[in-house]
Amino acid sequence: MTEQVLDQALIEEATKKSGLIWVRGDGTPSAGTPGAGEPAQALWHVWHDGAACLVGDGPGEQPLPGLADGGEAVVTVRSKDKGGRVVAWTARVVELASGSEAWQETVAELKGKRLNAPDGEEMPARWARECRVLRLEPLAGTLPLPDGSLAAAPAPSPVTTRQPIPEAVPRLLFRKRKRS
């Protein structure tokens, strides 16, 4: 019993303090292993009422791949100061019904933490129309932290690495102007 209470306290404190959590969803409510086949995704969140709360899957918001209502997810929390993994835990995914009391309370918390929102005070109405609000509720205890790197190869993309600038550009940008 004491170990379970300590695990819950660790999950809550680490998740509250971290700006990002890494989430890997299983995509379905009845899949076998949580997160099987899905890459983990860094997501911003708010800890509210005993769960990590997220908003996404709408225009201008973070994608929430593999997170289905009633499914499970594996959440890995990093240290805010060092960036290393602190704790990993399994969560039940609960999608909040738009406009419900729980949705309104959660959106009020999320709204305060959303950075660079394009629509300010209209954000909750846009979230109600176009986005999903999810709660990741911790299930039993913590998971063992994996050994080694979990880095994945970058997804294929037409984007290329920037080439060196031509030698003349610094002279053109930083030359001293003659005063008349």
mmCIF file of N, CA and C in Angstrom, residues 48-161:
data_model
loop_
_atom_site.group_PDB
_atom_site.id
_atom_site.type_symbol
_atom_site.label_atom_id
_atom_site.label_comp_id
_atom_site.label_asym_id
_atom_site.label_seq_id
_atom_site.Cartn_x
_atom_site.Cartn_y
_atom_site.Cartn_z
ATOM 1 N N HIS A 48 -4.308 18.093 -13.880
ATOM 2 C CA HIS A 48 -5.534 18.614 -13.282
ATOM 3 C C HIS A 48 -6.367 17.464 -12.745
ATOM 4 N N ASP A 49 -6.759 17.575 -11.508
ATOM 5 C CA ASP A 49 -7.683 16.629 -10.891
ATOM 6 C C ASP A 49 -7.212 15.179 -11.037
ATOM 7 N N GLY A 50 -5.918 14.939 -10.783
ATOM 8 C CA GLY A 50 -5.387 13.578 -10.765
ATOM 9 C C GLY A 50 -5.070 12.962 -12.109
ATOM 10 N N ALA A 51 -4.942 13.780 -13.168
ATOM 11 C CA ALA A 51 -4.640 13.240 -14.492
ATOM 12 C C ALA A 51 -3.897 14.280 -15.329
ATOM 13 N N ALA A 52 -3.154 13.789 -16.320
ATOM 14 C CA ALA A 52 -2.523 14.674 -17.300
ATOM 15 C C ALA A 52 -3.578 14.984 -18.356
ATOM 16 N N CYS A 53 -3.834 16.257 -18.591
ATOM 17 C CA CYS A 53 -4.873 16.672 -19.529
ATOM 18 C C CYS A 53 -4.235 17.276 -20.770
ATOM 19 N N LEU A 54 -4.780 16.905 -21.939
ATOM 20 C CA LEU A 54 -4.235 17.313 -23.226
ATOM 21 C C LEU A 54 -5.333 17.855 -24.108
ATOM 22 N N VAL A 55 -4.947 18.710 -25.040
ATOM 23 C CA VAL A 55 -5.864 19.145 -26.094
ATOM 24 C C VAL A 55 -5.122 19.009 -27.411
ATOM 25 N N GLY A 56 -5.843 18.565 -28.456
ATOM 26 C CA GLY A 56 -5.183 18.418 -29.749
ATOM 27 C C GLY A 56 -6.100 17.880 -30.819
ATOM 28 N N ASP A 57 -5.475 17.450 -31.909
ATOM 29 C CA ASP A 57 -6.150 16.898 -33.091
ATOM 30 C C ASP A 57 -7.030 17.919 -33.800
ATOM 31 N N GLY A 58 -6.686 19.175 -33.694
ATOM 32 C CA GLY A 58 -7.408 20.211 -34.415
ATOM 33 C C GLY A 58 -6.422 21.117 -35.122
ATOM 34 N N PRO A 59 -6.903 21.997 -35.978
ATOM 35 C CA PRO A 59 -6.011 22.915 -36.681
ATOM 36 C C PRO A 59 -5.195 23.766 -35.703
ATOM 37 N N GLY A 60 -3.897 23.778 -35.878
ATOM 38 C CA GLY A 60 -3.018 24.570 -35.027
ATOM 39 C C GLY A 60 -2.725 23.960 -33.671
ATOM 40 N N GLU A 61 -3.197 22.755 -33.412
ATOM 41 C CA GLU A 61 -2.959 22.095 -32.121
ATOM 42 C C GLU A 61 -2.128 20.838 -32.330
ATOM 43 N N GLN A 62 -1.604 20.304 -31.234
ATOM 44 C CA GLN A 62 -0.753 19.128 -31.312
ATOM 45 C C GLN A 62 -1.536 17.889 -31.745
ATOM 46 N N PRO A 63 -0.916 17.014 -32.541
ATOM 47 C CA PRO A 63 -1.587 15.765 -32.910
ATOM 48 C C PRO A 63 -1.581 14.794 -31.729
ATOM 49 N N LEU A 64 -2.606 13.974 -31.651
ATOM 50 C CA LEU A 64 -2.728 12.982 -30.576
ATOM 51 C C LEU A 64 -2.863 11.593 -31.189
ATOM 52 N N PRO A 65 -1.821 11.109 -31.883
ATOM 53 C CA PRO A 65 -1.937 9.818 -32.569
ATOM 54 C C PRO A 65 -1.996 8.648 -31.591
ATOM 55 N N GLY A 66 -2.861 7.699 -31.883
ATOM 56 C CA GLY A 66 -2.946 6.482 -31.081
ATOM 57 C C GLY A 66 -3.653 6.637 -29.756
ATOM 58 N N LEU A 67 -4.192 7.815 -29.468
ATOM 59 C CA LEU A 67 -4.889 8.021 -28.200
ATOM 60 C C LEU A 67 -6.393 7.976 -28.450
ATOM 61 N N ALA A 68 -6.991 6.842 -28.113
ATOM 62 C CA ALA A 68 -8.428 6.643 -28.328
ATOM 63 C C ALA A 68 -9.136 6.538 -26.983
ATOM 64 N N ASP A 69 -10.348 7.080 -26.930
ATOM 65 C CA ASP A 69 -11.146 7.014 -25.713
ATOM 66 C C ASP A 69 -11.299 5.563 -25.270
ATOM 67 N N GLY A 70 -10.986 5.287 -24.023
ATOM 68 C CA GLY A 70 -11.084 3.935 -23.487
ATOM 69 C C GLY A 70 -9.822 3.116 -23.685
ATOM 70 N N GLY A 71 -8.856 3.639 -24.445
ATOM 71 C CA GLY A 71 -7.604 2.929 -24.670
ATOM 72 C C GLY A 71 -6.608 3.171 -23.545
ATOM 73 N N GLU A 72 -5.416 2.692 -23.757
ATOM 74 C CA GLU A 72 -4.344 2.906 -22.788
ATOM 75 C C GLU A 72 -3.171 3.555 -23.483
ATOM 76 N N ALA A 73 -2.321 4.175 -22.672
ATOM 77 C CA ALA A 73 -1.121 4.828 -23.183
ATOM 78 C C ALA A 73 -0.005 4.656 -22.174
ATOM 79 N N VAL A 74 1.215 4.705 -22.656
ATOM 80 C CA VAL A 74 2.394 4.713 -21.787
ATOM 81 C C VAL A 74 2.915 6.137 -21.773
ATOM 82 N N VAL A 75 3.062 6.695 -20.581
ATOM 83 C CA VAL A 75 3.521 8.069 -20.404
ATOM 84 C C VAL A 75 4.907 8.026 -19.767
ATOM 85 N N THR A 76 5.854 8.733 -20.379
ATOM 86 C CA THR A 76 7.194 8.863 -19.810
ATOM 87 C C THR A 76 7.407 10.334 -19.494
ATOM 88 N N VAL A 77 7.810 10.596 -18.271
ATOM 89 C CA VAL A 77 7.995 11.969 -17.805
ATOM 90 C C VAL A 77 9.479 12.248 -17.677
ATOM 91 N N ARG A 78 9.892 13.406 -18.165
ATOM 92 C CA ARG A 78 11.293 13.791 -18.095
ATOM 93 C C ARG A 78 11.503 14.790 -16.976
ATOM 94 N N SER A 79 12.734 14.900 -16.549
ATOM 95 C CA SER A 79 13.108 15.879 -15.541
ATOM 96 C C SER A 79 13.148 17.252 -16.186
ATOM 97 N N LYS A 80 12.582 18.233 -15.544
ATOM 98 C CA LYS A 80 12.550 19.584 -16.112
ATOM 99 C C LYS A 80 13.944 20.194 -16.179
ATOM 100 N N ASP A 81 14.782 19.917 -15.183
ATOM 101 C CA ASP A 81 16.102 20.552 -15.177
ATOM 102 C C ASP A 81 17.164 19.762 -15.931
ATOM 103 N N LYS A 82 17.162 18.463 -15.879
ATOM 104 C CA LYS A 82 18.191 17.653 -16.532
ATOM 105 C C LYS A 82 17.738 17.032 -17.849
ATOM 106 N N GLY A 83 16.429 16.888 -18.046
ATOM 107 C CA GLY A 83 15.910 16.330 -19.287
ATOM 108 C C GLY A 83 15.884 14.814 -19.348
ATOM 109 N N GLY A 84 16.414 14.124 -18.335
ATOM 110 C CA GLY A 84 16.403 12.668 -18.325
ATOM 111 C C GLY A 84 15.059 12.120 -17.875
ATOM 112 N N ARG A 85 14.818 10.849 -18.163
ATOM 113 C CA ARG A 85 13.566 10.206 -17.759
ATOM 114 C C ARG A 85 13.500 10.071 -16.240
ATOM 115 N N VAL A 86 12.346 10.414 -15.666
ATOM 116 C CA VAL A 86 12.146 10.316 -14.222
ATOM 117 C C VAL A 86 11.248 9.143 -13.880
ATOM 118 N N VAL A 87 10.129 9.040 -14.607
ATOM 119 C CA VAL A 87 9.150 8.006 -14.289
ATOM 120 C C VAL A 87 8.356 7.674 -15.555
ATOM 121 N N ALA A 88 7.915 6.438 -15.637
ATOM 122 C CA ALA A 88 7.022 5.999 -16.714
ATOM 123 C C ALA A 88 5.810 5.337 -16.068
ATOM 124 N N TRP A 89 4.651 5.553 -16.657
ATOM 125 C CA TRP A 89 3.423 5.000 -16.094
ATOM 126 C C TRP A 89 2.414 4.723 -17.191
ATOM 127 N N THR A 90 1.488 3.818 -16.881
ATOM 128 C CA THR A 90 0.421 3.468 -17.811
ATOM 129 C C THR A 90 -0.804 4.300 -17.468
ATOM 130 N N ALA A 91 -1.484 4.783 -18.514
ATOM 131 C CA ALA A 91 -2.660 5.628 -18.304
ATOM 132 C C ALA A 91 -3.851 5.102 -19.082
ATOM 133 N N ARG A 92 -5.025 5.350 -18.539
ATOM 134 C CA ARG A 92 -6.272 5.107 -19.259
ATOM 135 C C ARG A 92 -6.621 6.428 -19.947
ATOM 136 N N VAL A 93 -6.975 6.352 -21.222
ATOM 137 C CA VAL A 93 -7.329 7.545 -22.000
ATOM 138 C C VAL A 93 -8.832 7.777 -21.888
ATOM 139 N N VAL A 94 -9.206 8.973 -21.467
ATOM 140 C CA VAL A 94 -10.615 9.341 -21.345
ATOM 141 C C VAL A 94 -10.827 10.628 -22.135
ATOM 142 N N GLU A 95 -11.705 10.574 -23.143
ATOM 143 C CA GLU A 95 -12.034 11.771 -23.906
ATOM 144 C C GLU A 95 -13.216 12.455 -23.238
ATOM 145 N N LEU A 96 -13.066 13.743 -22.956
ATOM 146 C CA LEU A 96 -14.117 14.495 -22.287
ATOM 147 C C LEU A 96 -15.130 15.001 -23.313
ATOM 148 N N ALA A 97 -16.400 14.883 -22.973
ATOM 149 C CA ALA A 97 -17.464 15.354 -23.855
ATOM 150 C C ALA A 97 -17.448 16.871 -23.899
ATOM 151 N N SER A 98 -17.447 17.407 -25.100
ATOM 152 C CA SER A 98 -17.404 18.852 -25.296
ATOM 153 C C SER A 98 -18.570 19.527 -24.580
ATOM 154 N N GLY A 99 -18.262 20.538 -23.774
ATOM 155 C CA GLY A 99 -19.284 21.287 -23.060
ATOM 156 C C GLY A 99 -19.667 20.742 -21.703
ATOM 157 N N SER A 100 -19.224 19.519 -21.371
ATOM 158 C CA SER A 100 -19.558 18.961 -20.059
ATOM 159 C C SER A 100 -18.846 19.758 -18.963
ATOM 160 N N GLU A 101 -19.271 19.565 -17.725
ATOM 161 C CA GLU A 101 -18.659 20.281 -16.603
ATOM 162 C C GLU A 101 -17.174 19.933 -16.480
ATOM 163 N N ALA A 102 -16.835 18.645 -16.611
ATOM 164 C CA ALA A 102 -15.427 18.227 -16.541
ATOM 165 C C ALA A 102 -14.624 18.849 -17.686
ATOM 166 N N TRP A 103 -15.237 18.913 -18.886
ATOM 167 C CA TRP A 103 -14.569 19.519 -20.042
ATOM 168 C C TRP A 103 -14.288 20.993 -19.767
ATOM 169 N N GLN A 104 -15.264 21.721 -19.245
ATOM 170 C CA GLN A 104 -15.107 23.149 -18.977
ATOM 171 C C GLN A 104 -14.017 23.417 -17.950
ATOM 172 N N GLU A 105 -13.972 22.612 -16.876
ATOM 173 C CA GLU A 105 -12.933 22.777 -15.858
ATOM 174 C C GLU A 105 -11.553 22.514 -16.448
ATOM 175 N N THR A 106 -11.451 21.459 -17.232
ATOM 176 C CA THR A 106 -10.170 21.084 -17.830
ATOM 177 C C THR A 106 -9.715 22.135 -18.842
ATOM 178 N N VAL A 107 -10.630 22.610 -19.671
ATOM 179 C CA VAL A 107 -10.290 23.626 -20.668
ATOM 180 C C VAL A 107 -9.845 24.924 -19.997
ATOM 181 N N ALA A 108 -10.440 25.266 -18.864
ATOM 182 C CA ALA A 108 -10.013 26.465 -18.141
ATOM 183 C C ALA A 108 -8.549 26.338 -17.715
ATOM 184 N N GLU A 109 -8.146 25.157 -17.271
ATOM 185 C CA GLU A 109 -6.746 24.924 -16.891
ATOM 186 C C GLU A 109 -5.837 24.941 -18.115
ATOM 187 N N LEU A 110 -6.252 24.267 -19.188
ATOM 188 C CA LEU A 110 -5.444 24.200 -20.414
ATOM 189 C C LEU A 110 -5.277 25.577 -21.050
ATOM 190 N N LYS A 111 -6.326 26.364 -21.039
ATOM 191 C CA LYS A 111 -6.291 27.689 -21.656
ATOM 192 C C LYS A 111 -5.208 28.558 -21.030
ATOM 193 N N GLY A 112 -5.038 28.460 -19.731
ATOM 194 C CA GLY A 112 -4.020 29.252 -19.040
ATOM 195 C C GLY A 112 -2.598 28.861 -19.390
ATOM 196 N N LYS A 113 -2.407 27.645 -19.864
ATOM 197 C CA LYS A 113 -1.060 27.147 -20.178
ATOM 198 C C LYS A 113 -0.758 27.146 -21.679
ATOM 199 N N ARG A 114 -1.755 27.388 -22.521
ATOM 200 C CA ARG A 114 -1.550 27.340 -23.974
ATOM 201 C C ARG A 114 -0.749 28.557 -24.407
ATOM 202 N N LEU A 115 0.404 28.317 -25.025
ATOM 203 C CA LEU A 115 1.260 29.394 -25.502
ATOM 204 C C LEU A 115 0.965 29.714 -26.959
ATOM 205 N N ASN A 116 1.066 30.973 -27.309
ATOM 206 C CA ASN A 116 0.965 31.424 -28.697
ATOM 207 C C ASN A 116 -0.336 31.007 -29.382
ATOM 208 N N ALA A 117 -1.430 31.087 -28.687
ATOM 209 C CA ALA A 117 -2.723 30.751 -29.294
ATOM 210 C C ALA A 117 -3.106 31.819 -30.310
ATOM 211 N N PRO A 118 -3.552 31.408 -31.485
ATOM 212 C CA PRO A 118 -3.877 32.401 -32.511
ATOM 213 C C PRO A 118 -5.178 33.160 -32.253
ATOM 214 N N ASP A 119 -6.046 32.618 -31.393
ATOM 215 C CA ASP A 119 -7.369 33.214 -31.241
ATOM 216 C C ASP A 119 -7.736 33.643 -29.827
ATOM 217 N N GLY A 120 -6.811 33.638 -28.890
ATOM 218 C CA GLY A 120 -7.020 34.152 -27.538
ATOM 219 C C GLY A 120 -8.276 33.666 -26.850
ATOM 220 N N GLU A 121 -9.203 34.579 -26.597
ATOM 221 C CA GLU A 121 -10.415 34.261 -25.838
ATOM 222 C C GLU A 121 -11.374 33.333 -26.585
ATOM 223 N N GLU A 122 -11.242 33.226 -27.892
ATOM 224 C CA GLU A 122 -12.100 32.339 -28.683
ATOM 225 C C GLU A 122 -11.609 30.887 -28.684
ATOM 226 N N MET A 123 -10.467 30.655 -28.059
ATOM 227 C CA MET A 123 -9.848 29.329 -28.063
ATOM 228 C C MET A 123 -10.772 28.222 -27.537
ATOM 229 N N PRO A 124 -11.450 28.375 -26.390
ATOM 230 C CA PRO A 124 -12.330 27.294 -25.922
ATOM 231 C C PRO A 124 -13.439 26.932 -26.911
ATOM 232 N N ALA A 125 -13.997 27.925 -27.584
ATOM 233 C CA ALA A 125 -15.043 27.644 -28.579
ATOM 234 C C ALA A 125 -14.462 26.856 -29.752
ATOM 235 N N ARG A 126 -13.245 27.208 -30.172
ATOM 236 C CA ARG A 126 -12.592 26.470 -31.264
ATOM 237 C C ARG A 126 -12.281 25.046 -30.823
ATOM 238 N N TRP A 127 -11.801 24.890 -29.598
ATOM 239 C CA TRP A 127 -11.525 23.548 -29.085
ATOM 240 C C TRP A 127 -12.803 22.711 -29.054
ATOM 241 N N ALA A 128 -13.910 23.314 -28.667
ATOM 242 C CA ALA A 128 -15.184 22.586 -28.609
ATOM 243 C C ALA A 128 -15.598 22.111 -29.998
ATOM 244 N N ARG A 129 -15.370 22.934 -31.028
ATOM 245 C CA ARG A 129 -15.770 22.592 -32.395
ATOM 246 C C ARG A 129 -14.806 21.627 -33.071
ATOM 247 N N GLU A 130 -13.484 21.828 -32.883
ATOM 248 C CA GLU A 130 -12.509 21.199 -33.761
ATOM 249 C C GLU A 130 -11.509 20.258 -33.085
ATOM 250 N N CYS A 131 -11.438 20.228 -31.769
ATOM 251 C CA CYS A 131 -10.372 19.481 -31.078
ATOM 252 C C CYS A 131 -10.931 18.442 -30.118
ATOM 253 N N ARG A 132 -10.018 17.631 -29.628
ATOM 254 C CA ARG A 132 -10.351 16.659 -28.585
ATOM 255 C C ARG A 132 -9.627 17.063 -27.309
ATOM 256 N N VAL A 133 -10.302 16.929 -26.170
ATOM 257 C CA VAL A 133 -9.697 17.157 -24.865
ATOM 258 C C VAL A 133 -9.655 15.798 -24.172
ATOM 259 N N LEU A 134 -8.442 15.388 -23.792
ATOM 260 C CA LEU A 134 -8.250 14.063 -23.208
ATOM 261 C C LEU A 134 -7.689 14.157 -21.798
ATOM 262 N N ARG A 135 -8.029 13.151 -20.991
ATOM 263 C CA ARG A 135 -7.412 12.953 -19.674
ATOM 264 C C ARG A 135 -6.639 11.651 -19.727
ATOM 265 N N LEU A 136 -5.406 11.671 -19.265
ATOM 266 C CA LEU A 136 -4.608 10.453 -19.120
ATOM 267 C C LEU A 136 -4.568 10.143 -17.627
ATOM 268 N N GLU A 137 -5.401 9.199 -17.225
ATOM 269 C CA GLU A 137 -5.555 8.860 -15.806
ATOM 270 C C GLU A 137 -4.621 7.717 -15.450
ATOM 271 N N PRO A 138 -3.736 7.924 -14.462
ATOM 272 C CA PRO A 138 -2.779 6.870 -14.096
ATOM 273 C C PRO A 138 -3.475 5.600 -13.641
ATOM 274 N N LEU A 139 -2.957 4.471 -14.131
ATOM 275 C CA LEU A 139 -3.400 3.161 -13.668
ATOM 276 C C LEU A 139 -2.412 2.718 -12.584
ATOM 277 N N ALA A 140 -2.343 1.478 -12.260
ATOM 278 C CA ALA A 140 -1.528 0.970 -11.161
ATOM 279 C C ALA A 140 -0.035 1.273 -11.323
ATOM 280 N N GLY A 141 0.532 1.960 -10.354
ATOM 281 C CA GLY A 141 1.977 2.108 -10.189
ATOM 282 C C GLY A 141 2.785 2.626 -11.365
ATOM 283 N N THR A 142 4.101 2.524 -11.188
ATOM 284 C CA THR A 142 5.036 2.985 -12.205
ATOM 285 C C THR A 142 5.566 1.804 -13.003
ATOM 286 N N LEU A 143 6.124 2.100 -14.160
ATOM 287 C CA LEU A 143 6.752 1.087 -15.016
ATOM 288 C C LEU A 143 8.263 1.208 -14.871
ATOM 289 N N PRO A 144 8.992 0.126 -15.116
ATOM 290 C CA PRO A 144 10.456 0.255 -15.093
ATOM 291 C C PRO A 144 10.908 1.142 -16.259
ATOM 292 N N LEU A 145 11.886 1.998 -15.985
ATOM 293 C CA LEU A 145 12.422 2.852 -17.041
ATOM 294 C C LEU A 145 13.265 2.017 -17.988
ATOM 295 N N PRO A 146 13.148 2.259 -19.282
ATOM 296 C CA PRO A 146 13.921 1.480 -20.252
ATOM 297 C C PRO A 146 15.401 1.837 -20.201
ATOM 298 N N ASP A 147 16.227 0.872 -20.557
ATOM 299 C CA ASP A 147 17.666 1.115 -20.653
ATOM 300 C C ASP A 147 17.981 1.651 -22.037
ATOM 301 N N GLY A 148 18.974 2.494 -22.119
ATOM 302 C CA GLY A 148 19.440 2.964 -23.419
ATOM 303 C C GLY A 148 18.553 4.034 -24.022
ATOM 304 N N SER A 149 18.899 4.411 -25.231
ATOM 305 C CA SER A 149 18.201 5.469 -25.940
ATOM 306 C C SER A 149 16.919 4.946 -26.573
ATOM 307 N N LEU A 150 15.912 5.791 -26.577
ATOM 308 C CA LEU A 150 14.664 5.466 -27.259
ATOM 309 C C LEU A 150 14.520 6.292 -28.534
ATOM 310 N N ALA A 151 15.609 6.918 -28.944
ATOM 311 C CA ALA A 151 15.571 7.768 -30.137
ATOM 312 C C ALA A 151 15.219 6.936 -31.358
ATOM 313 N N ALA A 152 14.388 7.510 -32.197
ATOM 314 C CA ALA A 152 13.978 6.853 -33.436
ATOM 315 C C ALA A 152 14.554 7.631 -34.616
ATOM 316 N N ALA A 153 14.695 6.952 -35.714
ATOM 317 C CA ALA A 153 15.174 7.616 -36.925
ATOM 318 C C ALA A 153 14.137 8.657 -37.353
ATOM 319 N N PRO A 154 14.587 9.801 -37.864
ATOM 320 C CA PRO A 154 13.628 10.814 -38.308
ATOM 321 C C PRO A 154 12.758 10.288 -39.442
ATOM 322 N N ALA A 155 11.544 10.781 -39.488
ATOM 323 C CA ALA A 155 10.621 10.399 -40.563
ATOM 324 C C ALA A 155 11.132 10.951 -41.890
ATOM 325 N N PRO A 156 10.914 10.227 -42.989
ATOM 326 C CA PRO A 156 11.350 10.731 -44.288
ATOM 327 C C PRO A 156 10.708 12.086 -44.586
ATOM 328 N N SER A 157 11.503 12.987 -45.168
ATOM 329 C CA SER A 157 11.018 14.328 -45.431
ATOM 330 C C SER A 157 11.776 14.945 -46.599
ATOM 331 N N PRO A 158 11.128 15.806 -47.372
ATOM 332 C CA PRO A 158 11.834 16.488 -48.458
ATOM 333 C C PRO A 158 12.713 17.627 -47.953
ATOM 334 N N VAL A 159 12.644 17.945 -46.668
ATOM 335 C CA VAL A 159 13.432 19.039 -46.098
ATOM 336 C C VAL A 159 14.903 18.636 -46.061
ATOM 337 N N THR A 160 15.772 19.598 -46.359
ATOM 338 C CA THR A 160 17.209 19.330 -46.345
ATOM 339 C C THR A 160 17.896 20.205 -45.315
ATOM 340 N N THR A 161 19.128 19.857 -44.999
ATOM 341 C CA THR A 161 19.932 20.645 -44.084
ATOM 342 C C THR A 161 20.356 21.933 -44.786
#
